[in-house]
Short mmCIF file of C-alpha atoms in Angstrom, two decimals:
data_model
loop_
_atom_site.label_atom_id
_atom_site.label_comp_id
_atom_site.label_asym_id
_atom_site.label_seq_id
_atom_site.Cartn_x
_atom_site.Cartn_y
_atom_site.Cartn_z
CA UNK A 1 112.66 97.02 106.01
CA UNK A 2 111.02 96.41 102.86
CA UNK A 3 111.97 94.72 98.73
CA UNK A 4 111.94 97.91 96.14
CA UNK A 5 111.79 97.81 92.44
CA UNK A 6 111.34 100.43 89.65
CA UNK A 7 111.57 101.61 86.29
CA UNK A 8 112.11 104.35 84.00
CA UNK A 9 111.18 103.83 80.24
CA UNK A 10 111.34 105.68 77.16
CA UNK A 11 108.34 107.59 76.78
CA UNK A 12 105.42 104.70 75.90
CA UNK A 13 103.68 102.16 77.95
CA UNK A 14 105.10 99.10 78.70
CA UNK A 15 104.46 97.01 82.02
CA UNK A 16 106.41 95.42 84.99
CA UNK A 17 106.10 92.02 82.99
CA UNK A 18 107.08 93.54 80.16
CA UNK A 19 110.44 95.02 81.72
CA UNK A 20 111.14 91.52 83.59
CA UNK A 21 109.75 88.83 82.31
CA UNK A 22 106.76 87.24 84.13
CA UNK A 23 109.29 84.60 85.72
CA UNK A 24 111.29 87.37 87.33
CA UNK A 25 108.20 89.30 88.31
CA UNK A 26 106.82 86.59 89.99
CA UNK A 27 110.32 85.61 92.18
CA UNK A 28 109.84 89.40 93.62
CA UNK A 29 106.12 89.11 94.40
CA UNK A 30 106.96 86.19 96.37
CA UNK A 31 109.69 87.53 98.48
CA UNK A 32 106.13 88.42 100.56
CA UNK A 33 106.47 85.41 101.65
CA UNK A 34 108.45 87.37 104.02
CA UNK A 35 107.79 91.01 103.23
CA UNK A 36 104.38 89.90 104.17
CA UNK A 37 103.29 93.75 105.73
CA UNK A 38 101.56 94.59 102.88
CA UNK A 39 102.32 95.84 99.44
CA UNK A 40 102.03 99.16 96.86
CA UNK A 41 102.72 100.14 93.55
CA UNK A 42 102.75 104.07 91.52
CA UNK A 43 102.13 103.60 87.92
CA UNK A 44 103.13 106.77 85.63
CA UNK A 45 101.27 106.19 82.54
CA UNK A 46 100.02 107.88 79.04
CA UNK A 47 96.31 107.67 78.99
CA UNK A 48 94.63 106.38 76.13
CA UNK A 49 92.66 109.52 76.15
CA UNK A 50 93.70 112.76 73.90
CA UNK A 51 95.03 115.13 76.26
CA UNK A 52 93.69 118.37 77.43
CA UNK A 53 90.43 117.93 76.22
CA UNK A 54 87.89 119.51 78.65
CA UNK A 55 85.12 117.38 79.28
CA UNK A 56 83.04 119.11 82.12
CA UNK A 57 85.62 118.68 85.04
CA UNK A 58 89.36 118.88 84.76
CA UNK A 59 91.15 118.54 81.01
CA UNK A 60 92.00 115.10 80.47
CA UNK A 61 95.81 114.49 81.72
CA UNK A 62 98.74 114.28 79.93
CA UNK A 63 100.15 111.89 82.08
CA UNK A 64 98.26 109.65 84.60
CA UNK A 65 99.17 108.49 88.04
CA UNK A 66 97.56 105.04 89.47
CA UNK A 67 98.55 104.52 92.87
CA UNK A 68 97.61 100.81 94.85
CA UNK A 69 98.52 100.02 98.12
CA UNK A 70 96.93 97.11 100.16
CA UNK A 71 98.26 95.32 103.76
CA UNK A 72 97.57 92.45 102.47
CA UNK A 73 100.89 90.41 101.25
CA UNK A 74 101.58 90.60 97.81
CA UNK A 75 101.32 87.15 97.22
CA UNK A 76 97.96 86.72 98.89
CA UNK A 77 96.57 89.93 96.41
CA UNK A 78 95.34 88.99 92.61
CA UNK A 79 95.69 92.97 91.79
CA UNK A 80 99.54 92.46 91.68
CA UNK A 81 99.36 90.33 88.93
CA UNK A 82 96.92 92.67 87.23
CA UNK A 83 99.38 95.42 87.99
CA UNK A 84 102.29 93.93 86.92
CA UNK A 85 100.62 93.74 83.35
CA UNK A 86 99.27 97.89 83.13
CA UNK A 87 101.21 99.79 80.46
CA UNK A 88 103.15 102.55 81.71
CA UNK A 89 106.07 103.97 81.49
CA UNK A 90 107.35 104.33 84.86
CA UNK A 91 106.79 102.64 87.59
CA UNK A 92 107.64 101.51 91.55
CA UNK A 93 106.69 98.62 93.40
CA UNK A 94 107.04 98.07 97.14
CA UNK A 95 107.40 95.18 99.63
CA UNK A 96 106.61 96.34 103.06
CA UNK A 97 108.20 94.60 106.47
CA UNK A 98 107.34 96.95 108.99
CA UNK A 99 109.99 98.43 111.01
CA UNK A 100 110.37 99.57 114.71
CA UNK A 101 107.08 97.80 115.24
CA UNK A 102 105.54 100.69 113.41
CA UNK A 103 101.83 99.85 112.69
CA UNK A 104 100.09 97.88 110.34
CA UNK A 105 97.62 100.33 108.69
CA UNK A 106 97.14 101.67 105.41
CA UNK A 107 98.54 105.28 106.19
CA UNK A 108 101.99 103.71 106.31
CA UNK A 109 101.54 101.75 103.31
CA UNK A 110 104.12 102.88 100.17
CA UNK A 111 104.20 104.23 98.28
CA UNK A 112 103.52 107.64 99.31
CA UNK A 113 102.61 110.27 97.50
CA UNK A 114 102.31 113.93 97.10
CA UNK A 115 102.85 117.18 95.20
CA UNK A 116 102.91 114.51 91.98
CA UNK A 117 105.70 112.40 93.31
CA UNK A 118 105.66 109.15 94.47
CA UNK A 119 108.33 108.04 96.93
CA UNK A 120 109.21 104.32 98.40
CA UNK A 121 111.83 103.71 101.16
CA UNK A 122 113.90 100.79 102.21
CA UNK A 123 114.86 101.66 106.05
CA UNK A 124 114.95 101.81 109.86
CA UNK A 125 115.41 105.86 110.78
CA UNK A 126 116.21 104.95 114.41
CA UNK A 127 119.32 105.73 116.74
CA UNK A 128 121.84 103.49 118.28
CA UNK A 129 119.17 102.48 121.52
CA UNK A 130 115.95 102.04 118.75
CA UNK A 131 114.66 105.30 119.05
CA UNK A 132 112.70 105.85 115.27
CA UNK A 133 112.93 109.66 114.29
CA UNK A 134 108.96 109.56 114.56
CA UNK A 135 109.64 109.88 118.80
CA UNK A 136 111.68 112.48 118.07
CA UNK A 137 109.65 115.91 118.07
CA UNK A 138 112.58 117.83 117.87
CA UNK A 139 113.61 117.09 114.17
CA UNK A 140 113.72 119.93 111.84
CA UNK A 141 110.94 118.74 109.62
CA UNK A 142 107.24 120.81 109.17
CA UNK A 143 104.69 118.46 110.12
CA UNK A 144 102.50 119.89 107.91
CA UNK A 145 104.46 118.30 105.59
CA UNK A 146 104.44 115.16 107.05
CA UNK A 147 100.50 115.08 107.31
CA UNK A 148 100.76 115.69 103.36
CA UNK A 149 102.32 112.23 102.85
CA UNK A 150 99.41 111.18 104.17
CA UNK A 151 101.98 108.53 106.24
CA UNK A 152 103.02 108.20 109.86
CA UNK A 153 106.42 106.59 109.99
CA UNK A 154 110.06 107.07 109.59
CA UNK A 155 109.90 106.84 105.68
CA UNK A 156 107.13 109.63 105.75
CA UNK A 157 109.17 111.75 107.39
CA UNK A 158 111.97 110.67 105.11
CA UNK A 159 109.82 111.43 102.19
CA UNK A 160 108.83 115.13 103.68
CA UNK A 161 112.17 115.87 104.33
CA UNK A 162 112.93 115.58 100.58
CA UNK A 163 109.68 117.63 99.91
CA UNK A 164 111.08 120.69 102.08
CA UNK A 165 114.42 120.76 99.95
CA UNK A 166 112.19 121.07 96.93
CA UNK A 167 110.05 123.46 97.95
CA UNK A 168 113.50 125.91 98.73
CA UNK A 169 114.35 125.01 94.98
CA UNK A 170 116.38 121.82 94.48
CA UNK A 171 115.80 119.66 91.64
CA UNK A 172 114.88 116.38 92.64
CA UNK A 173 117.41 114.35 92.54
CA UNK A 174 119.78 117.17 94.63
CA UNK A 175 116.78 117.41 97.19
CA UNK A 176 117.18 113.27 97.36
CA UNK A 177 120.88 114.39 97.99
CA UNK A 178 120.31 117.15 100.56
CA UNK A 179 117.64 115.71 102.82
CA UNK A 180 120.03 112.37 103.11
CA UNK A 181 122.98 114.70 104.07
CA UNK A 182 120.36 116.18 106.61
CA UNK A 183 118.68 112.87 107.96
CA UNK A 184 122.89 111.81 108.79
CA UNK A 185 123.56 114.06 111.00
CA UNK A 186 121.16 112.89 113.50
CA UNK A 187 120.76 109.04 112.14
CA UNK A 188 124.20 108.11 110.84
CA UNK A 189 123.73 104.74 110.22
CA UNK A 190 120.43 104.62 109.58
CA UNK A 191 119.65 102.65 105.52
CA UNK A 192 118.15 105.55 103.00
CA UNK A 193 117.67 103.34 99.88
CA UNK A 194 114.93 104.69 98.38
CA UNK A 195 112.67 105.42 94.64
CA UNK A 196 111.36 108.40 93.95
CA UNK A 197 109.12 109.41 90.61
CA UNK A 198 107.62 112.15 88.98
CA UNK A 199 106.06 112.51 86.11
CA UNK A 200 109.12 113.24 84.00
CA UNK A 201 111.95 111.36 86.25
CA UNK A 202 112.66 108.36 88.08
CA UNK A 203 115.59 108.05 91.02
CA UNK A 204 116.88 105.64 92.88
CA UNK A 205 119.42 105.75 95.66
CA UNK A 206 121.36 103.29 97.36
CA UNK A 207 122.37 104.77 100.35
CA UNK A 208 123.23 102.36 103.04
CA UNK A 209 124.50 103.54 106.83
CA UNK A 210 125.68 99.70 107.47
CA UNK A 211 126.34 97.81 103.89
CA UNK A 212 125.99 94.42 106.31
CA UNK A 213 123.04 93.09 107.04
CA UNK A 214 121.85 92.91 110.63
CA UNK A 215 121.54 90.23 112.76
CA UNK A 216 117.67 90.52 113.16
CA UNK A 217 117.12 90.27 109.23
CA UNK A 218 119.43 87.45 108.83
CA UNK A 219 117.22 85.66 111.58
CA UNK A 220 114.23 86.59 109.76
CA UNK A 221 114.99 85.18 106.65
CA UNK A 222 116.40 82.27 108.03
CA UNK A 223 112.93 81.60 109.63
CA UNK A 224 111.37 80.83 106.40
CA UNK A 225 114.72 78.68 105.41
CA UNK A 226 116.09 81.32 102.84
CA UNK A 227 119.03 82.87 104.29
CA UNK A 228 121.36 82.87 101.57
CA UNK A 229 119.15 86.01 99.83
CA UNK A 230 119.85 87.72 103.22
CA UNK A 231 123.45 88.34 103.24
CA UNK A 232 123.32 91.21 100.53
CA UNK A 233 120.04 92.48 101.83
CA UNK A 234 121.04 96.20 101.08
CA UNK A 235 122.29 95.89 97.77
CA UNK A 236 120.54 97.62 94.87
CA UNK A 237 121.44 96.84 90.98
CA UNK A 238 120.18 98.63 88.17
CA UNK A 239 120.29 96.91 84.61
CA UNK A 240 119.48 99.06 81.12
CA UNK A 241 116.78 98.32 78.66
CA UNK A 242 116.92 97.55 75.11
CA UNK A 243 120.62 96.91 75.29
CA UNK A 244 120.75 93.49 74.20
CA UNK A 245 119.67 91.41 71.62
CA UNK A 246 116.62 89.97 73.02
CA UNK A 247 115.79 93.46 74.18
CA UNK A 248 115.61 94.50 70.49
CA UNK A 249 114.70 91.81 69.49
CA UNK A 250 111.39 91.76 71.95
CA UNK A 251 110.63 95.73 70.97
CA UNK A 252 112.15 96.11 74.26
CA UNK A 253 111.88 100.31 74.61
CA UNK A 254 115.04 101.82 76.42
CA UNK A 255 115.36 103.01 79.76
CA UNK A 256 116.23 101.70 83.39
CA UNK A 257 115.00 99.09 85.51
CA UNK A 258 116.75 99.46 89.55
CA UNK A 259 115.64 96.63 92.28
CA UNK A 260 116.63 95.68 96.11
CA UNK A 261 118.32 92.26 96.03
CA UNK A 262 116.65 88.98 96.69
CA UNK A 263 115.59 87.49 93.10
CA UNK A 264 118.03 86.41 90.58
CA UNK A 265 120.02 89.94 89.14
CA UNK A 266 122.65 88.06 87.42
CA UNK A 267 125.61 90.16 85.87
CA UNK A 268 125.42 88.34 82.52
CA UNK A 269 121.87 89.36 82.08
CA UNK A 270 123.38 93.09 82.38
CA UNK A 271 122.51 93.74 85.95
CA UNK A 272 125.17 95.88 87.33
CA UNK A 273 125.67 97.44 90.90
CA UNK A 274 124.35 100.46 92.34
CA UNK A 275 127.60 101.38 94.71
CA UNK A 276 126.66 102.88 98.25
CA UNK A 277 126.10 106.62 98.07
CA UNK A 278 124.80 106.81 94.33
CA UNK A 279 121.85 107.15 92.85
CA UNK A 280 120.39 106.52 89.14
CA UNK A 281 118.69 109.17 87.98
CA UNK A 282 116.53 108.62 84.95
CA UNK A 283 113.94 109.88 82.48
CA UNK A 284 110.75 108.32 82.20
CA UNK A 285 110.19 110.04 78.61
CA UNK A 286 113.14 109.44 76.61
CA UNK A 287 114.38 106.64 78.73
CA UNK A 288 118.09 108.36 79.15
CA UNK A 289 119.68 107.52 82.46
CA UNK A 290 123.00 108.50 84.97
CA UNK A 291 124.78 107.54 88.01
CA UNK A 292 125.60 110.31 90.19
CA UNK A 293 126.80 110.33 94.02
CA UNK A 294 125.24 112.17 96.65
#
């Protein structure tokens, strides 16, 4: 059960701060006040380096990955703010509160990542009686797989799940697709909003099993006197960059920027609604974006 935030821009670094404005980036850091499980961010970036230059090991990348992850609250960590101010031109950014009473270790820390993709989830993968899909050793997933998330919870099986429909041949964003379809039939009403990027795309789903929010999360929030961000805990909005004025006006590059509730997304600043059962899918080098359903 977790905060998630991305973006998708048009081919050159930029920065979380940049995207957002450092007021804005700061009212999501502190929702660890209560998504206080720890924290992780996957930077996509274009190194300062020339690429493909060989230099004794590997030739120098075209595009570079930086992945954090810490389980210490957001809030609490002074990398965040160093984070939020890296160029790229892609990134996510993951609040963790742990779910199911999974564990607090680093393994199931997000994001995850593997085969080049990095992958954050928003979600409880458990039946009707509380049973998470990590108890159940009869799901169709390779575990192999699994282990190559290097997680141990329901997202990492989420996340390998989505891995298997790639590796028969789906593009990304209809393996997103698929391995939801899949993940239903056994956990109906289970929440699958989730980020996924590569180094050439950016998704994000809003995929909801129950659009209201439950009883336990409404409790939870209203421990720490801030119920009212609670009641559209599932929603996701996306709003476009270099639209407006001040966009262009800032140098603002185009592309996508797609967040969970809980801070300020305000429809006159352009955010919009992601609808339940859609998914932005969006390119991280030209900045060029859709809405598609699953």
């Amino acid at each position: 059960m977790c905060r998630l935030l991305g973006f998708a821009a048009a081919g050159s670094n930029t920065s979380l701060n940049g995207v957002l404005g450092m007021q804005t980036v700061r009212d999501f850091r502190d929702l660890s006040e209560i998504h206080n499980d720890g924290w992780g961010s996957a930077l996509v970036t274009v190194p300062s380096e020339s690429p493909y230059l060989r230099d004794g090991g590997a030739p120098t990348p075209e595009t570079g990955t930086t992945i954090y992850k810490n389980t210490v609250a957001a809030r609490h960590d002074p990398i965040f703010d160093e984070l939020a101010n890296a160029p790229a031109r892609g990134g996510l950014w993951h609040l963790r509160l742990a779910s199911s009473n999974l564990p607090l270790i680093l393994e199931n820390q997000q994001p995850f990542y593997a085969n080049g993709l990095s992958f954050i989830h928003n979600g409880d993968i458990s039946d009707d009686q509380g049973r998470n899909i990590i108890t159940n050793r009869a799901f169709p997933v390779d575990p192999n797989i699994v282990q190559s998330t290097g997680g141990r919870s329901d997202s990492a099986i989420f996340f390998a799940v989505i891995l298997q429909y790639i590796g028969f041949g789906f593009a990304l964003d209809e393996a997103v697709a698929q391995a939801v379809r899949e993940l239903r039939k056994s956990y109906p009403k289970s929440s699958y909003n989730c980020m996924i990027q590569s180094q050439d795309q950016f998704i994000a789903l809003c995929a909801a099993g129950r659009e209201v929010t439950s009883k336990r999360i409404v409790e939870i929030y209203d421990q720490y006197g801030r119920g009212d961000q609670a009641h559209d805990y599932r929603v996701m909005r996306y709003r476009a960059l270099g639209e407006s004025e001040a966009d262009q006006a800032a140098g603002q590059l185009k592309g996508v920027v797609v967040a969970s509730s809980g801070f300020d997304q305000r429809a006159e600043d352009g955010w919009t609604r992601l609808e339940n059962d859609r998914m932005i899918v969006a390119s991280n080098r030209t900045g060029a974006f859709r809405v598609r359903s699953i």
